[in-house]
Each structure stands twice: as structure tokens, then as C-alpha cells.
Coordinates of C-alpha atoms in Angstrom, one line a residue:
X416 CA 35.7 35.1 -38.6
X417 CA 32.4 34.4 -40.3
X418 CA 34.0 34.2 -43.7
X419 CA 36.6 31.7 -42.4
X420 CA 33.9 29.6 -40.9
X421 CA 31.9 29.5 -44.2
X422 CA 35.1 28.6 -46.1
X423 CA 35.8 25.8 -43.6
X424 CA 32.3 24.3 -43.9
X425 CA 32.6 24.6 -47.7
X426 CA 35.9 22.6 -47.6
X427 CA 34.2 19.9 -45.6
X428 CA 31.2 19.8 -48.0
X429 CA 33.6 19.7 -51.0
X430 CA 35.5 16.8 -49.4
X431 CA 32.4 14.8 -48.7
X432 CA 31.1 15.5 -52.2
X433 CA 34.4 14.4 -53.8
X434 CA 34.5 11.3 -51.7
X435 CA 31.0 10.3 -52.6
X436 CA 31.7 10.9 -56.3
X437 CA 34.9 8.9 -56.3
X438 CA 33.4 6.0 -54.5
X439 CA 30.4 6.0 -56.9
X440 CA 32.9 5.9 -59.8
X441 CA 34.8 3.0 -58.2
X442 CA 31.5 1.1 -57.6
X443 CA 30.5 1.6 -61.2
X444 CA 34.0 0.7 -62.6
X445 CA 34.4 -2.5 -60.5
X446 CA 30.7 -3.2 -60.5
X447 CA 30.9 -3.9 -56.8
X448 CA 29.4 -2.0 -53.8
X449 CA 31.8 -4.0 -51.6
X450 CA 34.9 -2.7 -53.5
X451 CA 33.6 0.9 -53.3
X452 CA 33.1 0.6 -49.5
X453 CA 36.5 -1.2 -49.1
X454 CA 38.2 1.7 -50.9
X455 CA 37.0 4.3 -48.3
X456 CA 39.0 3.1 -45.3
X457 CA 42.6 3.2 -46.6
X458 CA 41.9 6.6 -48.1
X459 CA 40.0 8.4 -45.4
X460 CA 41.8 7.0 -42.4
X461 CA 45.0 8.8 -43.2
X462 CA 43.1 12.1 -43.5
X463 CA 41.4 11.5 -40.2
X464 CA 44.8 10.8 -38.6
X465 CA 46.1 14.0 -40.2
X466 CA 43.3 16.2 -39.0
X467 CA 43.5 14.6 -35.6
X468 CA 47.2 15.4 -35.4
X469 CA 46.3 19.0 -36.5
X470 CA 43.9 19.3 -33.6
X471 CA 46.2 17.7 -31.1
X472 CA 49.2 19.9 -32.1
X473 CA 47.2 23.1 -32.3
X474 CA 47.4 23.6 -36.1
X475 CA 44.4 25.8 -37.0
X476 CA 41.8 24.5 -39.5
X477 CA 41.7 27.3 -41.9
X478 CA 41.2 27.9 -45.6
X479 CA 44.7 26.5 -46.4
X480 CA 44.7 23.5 -44.1
X481 CA 41.1 22.8 -45.0
X482 CA 42.1 22.2 -48.6
X483 CA 44.3 19.3 -47.7
X484 CA 41.5 16.7 -47.7
X485 CA 40.1 18.0 -51.0
X486 CA 43.5 18.0 -52.7
X487 CA 44.7 14.7 -51.2
X488 CA 41.5 12.6 -51.8
X489 CA 41.9 12.3 -55.5
X490 CA 45.6 11.6 -55.3
X491 CA 45.4 8.9 -52.6
X492 CA 42.6 7.0 -54.3
X493 CA 44.8 6.5 -57.3
X494 CA 47.0 3.9 -55.7
X495 CA 43.9 2.0 -54.3
X496 CA 42.4 1.9 -57.8
X497 CA 45.6 0.6 -59.4
X498 CA 46.1 -2.0 -56.8
X499 CA 42.5 -3.2 -56.8
X500 CA 42.5 -3.4 -60.6
X501 CA 45.6 -5.6 -60.5
X502 CA 44.2 -7.6 -57.7
X503 CA 41.0 -8.3 -59.6
X504 CA 43.0 -9.4 -62.6
X505 CA 45.0 -11.8 -60.5
X506 CA 41.8 -13.3 -59.1
X507 CA 40.4 -13.7 -62.6
X508 CA 43.6 -15.5 -63.6
X509 CA 42.9 -18.1 -61.0
X510 CA 45.1 -17.1 -58.0
X511 CA 43.8 -17.4 -54.5
X512 CA 43.1 -14.1 -52.6
X513 CA 46.3 -14.4 -50.7
X514 CA 48.3 -15.1 -53.8
X515 CA 46.6 -12.3 -55.6
X516 CA 47.4 -9.9 -52.8
X517 CA 51.1 -10.8 -52.9
X518 CA 51.3 -10.8 -56.7
X519 CA 49.5 -7.4 -56.9
X520 CA 51.9 -5.9 -54.4
X521 CA 54.8 -7.3 -56.3
X522 CA 53.6 -5.8 -59.6
X523 CA 52.1 -2.5 -58.3
X524 CA 53.9 -1.9 -55.0
X525 CA 57.1 -0.3 -56.4
X526 CA 55.0 2.0 -58.7
X527 CA 52.8 3.0 -55.7
X528 CA 55.9 3.8 -53.6
X529 CA 57.6 5.7 -56.4
X530 CA 54.6 7.9 -57.2
X531 CA 54.1 8.6 -53.6
X532 CA 57.7 9.6 -53.2
X533 CA 57.5 11.9 -56.2
X534 CA 54.2 13.5 -55.1
X535 CA 55.3 13.9 -51.5
X536 CA 58.6 15.5 -52.6
X537 CA 56.7 18.0 -54.8
X538 CA 54.3 19.0 -52.0
X539 CA 57.2 18.8 -49.6
X540 CA 58.9 21.6 -51.4
X541 CA 56.1 23.9 -50.0
X542 CA 57.7 23.3 -46.5
X543 CA 60.4 25.8 -47.4
X544 CA 57.9 28.6 -47.9
X545 CA 58.2 31.6 -45.6
X546 CA 54.4 31.8 -45.4
X547 CA 53.4 29.6 -42.4
X548 CA 50.1 28.3 -43.8
X549 CA 51.9 27.2 -47.0
X550 CA 54.5 25.4 -44.8
X551 CA 51.7 23.6 -42.9
X552 CA 50.0 22.7 -46.2
X553 CA 53.3 21.2 -47.5
X554 CA 54.1 19.3 -44.3
X555 CA 50.6 17.9 -43.9
X556 CA 50.2 16.9 -47.5
X557 CA 53.6 15.2 -47.4
X558 CA 52.7 13.1 -44.3
X559 CA 49.2 12.5 -45.6
X560 CA 50.6 10.9 -48.8
X561 CA 53.0 8.8 -46.8
X562 CA 50.2 7.6 -44.5
X563 CA 47.9 6.9 -47.4
X564 CA 50.7 4.8 -49.0
X565 CA 51.1 2.7 -45.8
X566 CA 47.4 2.1 -45.6
X567 CA 47.3 1.1 -49.3
X568 CA 50.2 -1.3 -48.9
X569 CA 48.8 -3.0 -45.8
X570 CA 45.1 -2.3 -45.2
X571 CA 43.8 -2.5 -48.8
X572 CA 45.2 -6.0 -49.4
X573 CA 43.9 -7.1 -46.0
X574 CA 40.4 -5.8 -46.6
X575 CA 40.3 -7.4 -50.0
X576 CA 41.4 -10.8 -48.6
X577 CA 38.9 -10.6 -45.8
X578 CA 35.9 -9.4 -47.8
X579 CA 36.6 -11.5 -51.0
X580 CA 34.7 -9.1 -53.3
X581 CA 35.6 -10.8 -56.6

């Protein structure tokens, strides 16, 4: 029991460490603290919802389900970075924030959807495992990726329009 508790705390620490490092890289790349802070919400909220669902449905937080956040965090930030990069380029080309949001979704949206479908299906294959923790891992990663896509398609553009970071 003590070993499981230590592993769970380590997973949380690793997630927070990964999150901080990714946000720092985003801040440095876009040269904007605002963009770094904006990128947190669409990528962390799906994980909060996922872990909330786990608690609500009685799925145990163990070494396998604890890895979900650490595995997912790098994957889900990818779409946000690609979208934000395109958004910034559209703003630099003279489009308004609303126009940039629409044009960026038009250019990157299909790619974001396609990569999420591919990644979700790959992790979804784990749902067929006979080992229950692996099944949970596959199911939760699958739905986490889909949630992250929805947040990236709707929340990220809204936050960029509202905050006007560029």
C-alpha cells in the first residue's frame, strides 16, 4: 500500500513537472507569458475532467491510471502549439483576431482532428486487453484525447480572441 502511495505521488509530481516545463517552452517559443498561461486551460481541463470521472465512477488511481496525465500531457499540448503557431502567423499577416481564429481552424483543424483520431485509436486498442488496468488506461486515454481535441477546437481560439496576446 505504501509503495502504491509513493508511486501515485510520484506520478503527480511528474505531471506537474512536465506541465511546468512544457509551459516554459511555450512561453520561450512564443515570447509571451500570456500564451503560456492560455495554453494551460485547454490541456489541463480535459485531464481534470478525466480524473474527476475516475473518482465519480470508482476507478482507482493506481500506477497505471496515474500515468495517464504524464502520457497525455505531451500529446495534448501538440495541437495547441500547432494551432497557436498558425494563429500567430495569421495575426502577423494582418487578419483580425476573429478572422485569424477561423482561418487557423480552417488550416489546422482537419489535421488536429485526424491526429487525434489516429492517436485515440492506437490507445483505444488497449481497451481490448484482458488486463483490467490496461483496459482502463486505453479507455481513459482515448476519451482524454477526444476531450483535449474539443477544448483545443473551441476553448483555445476563444481564449486567444479574448486575451489578444499577439
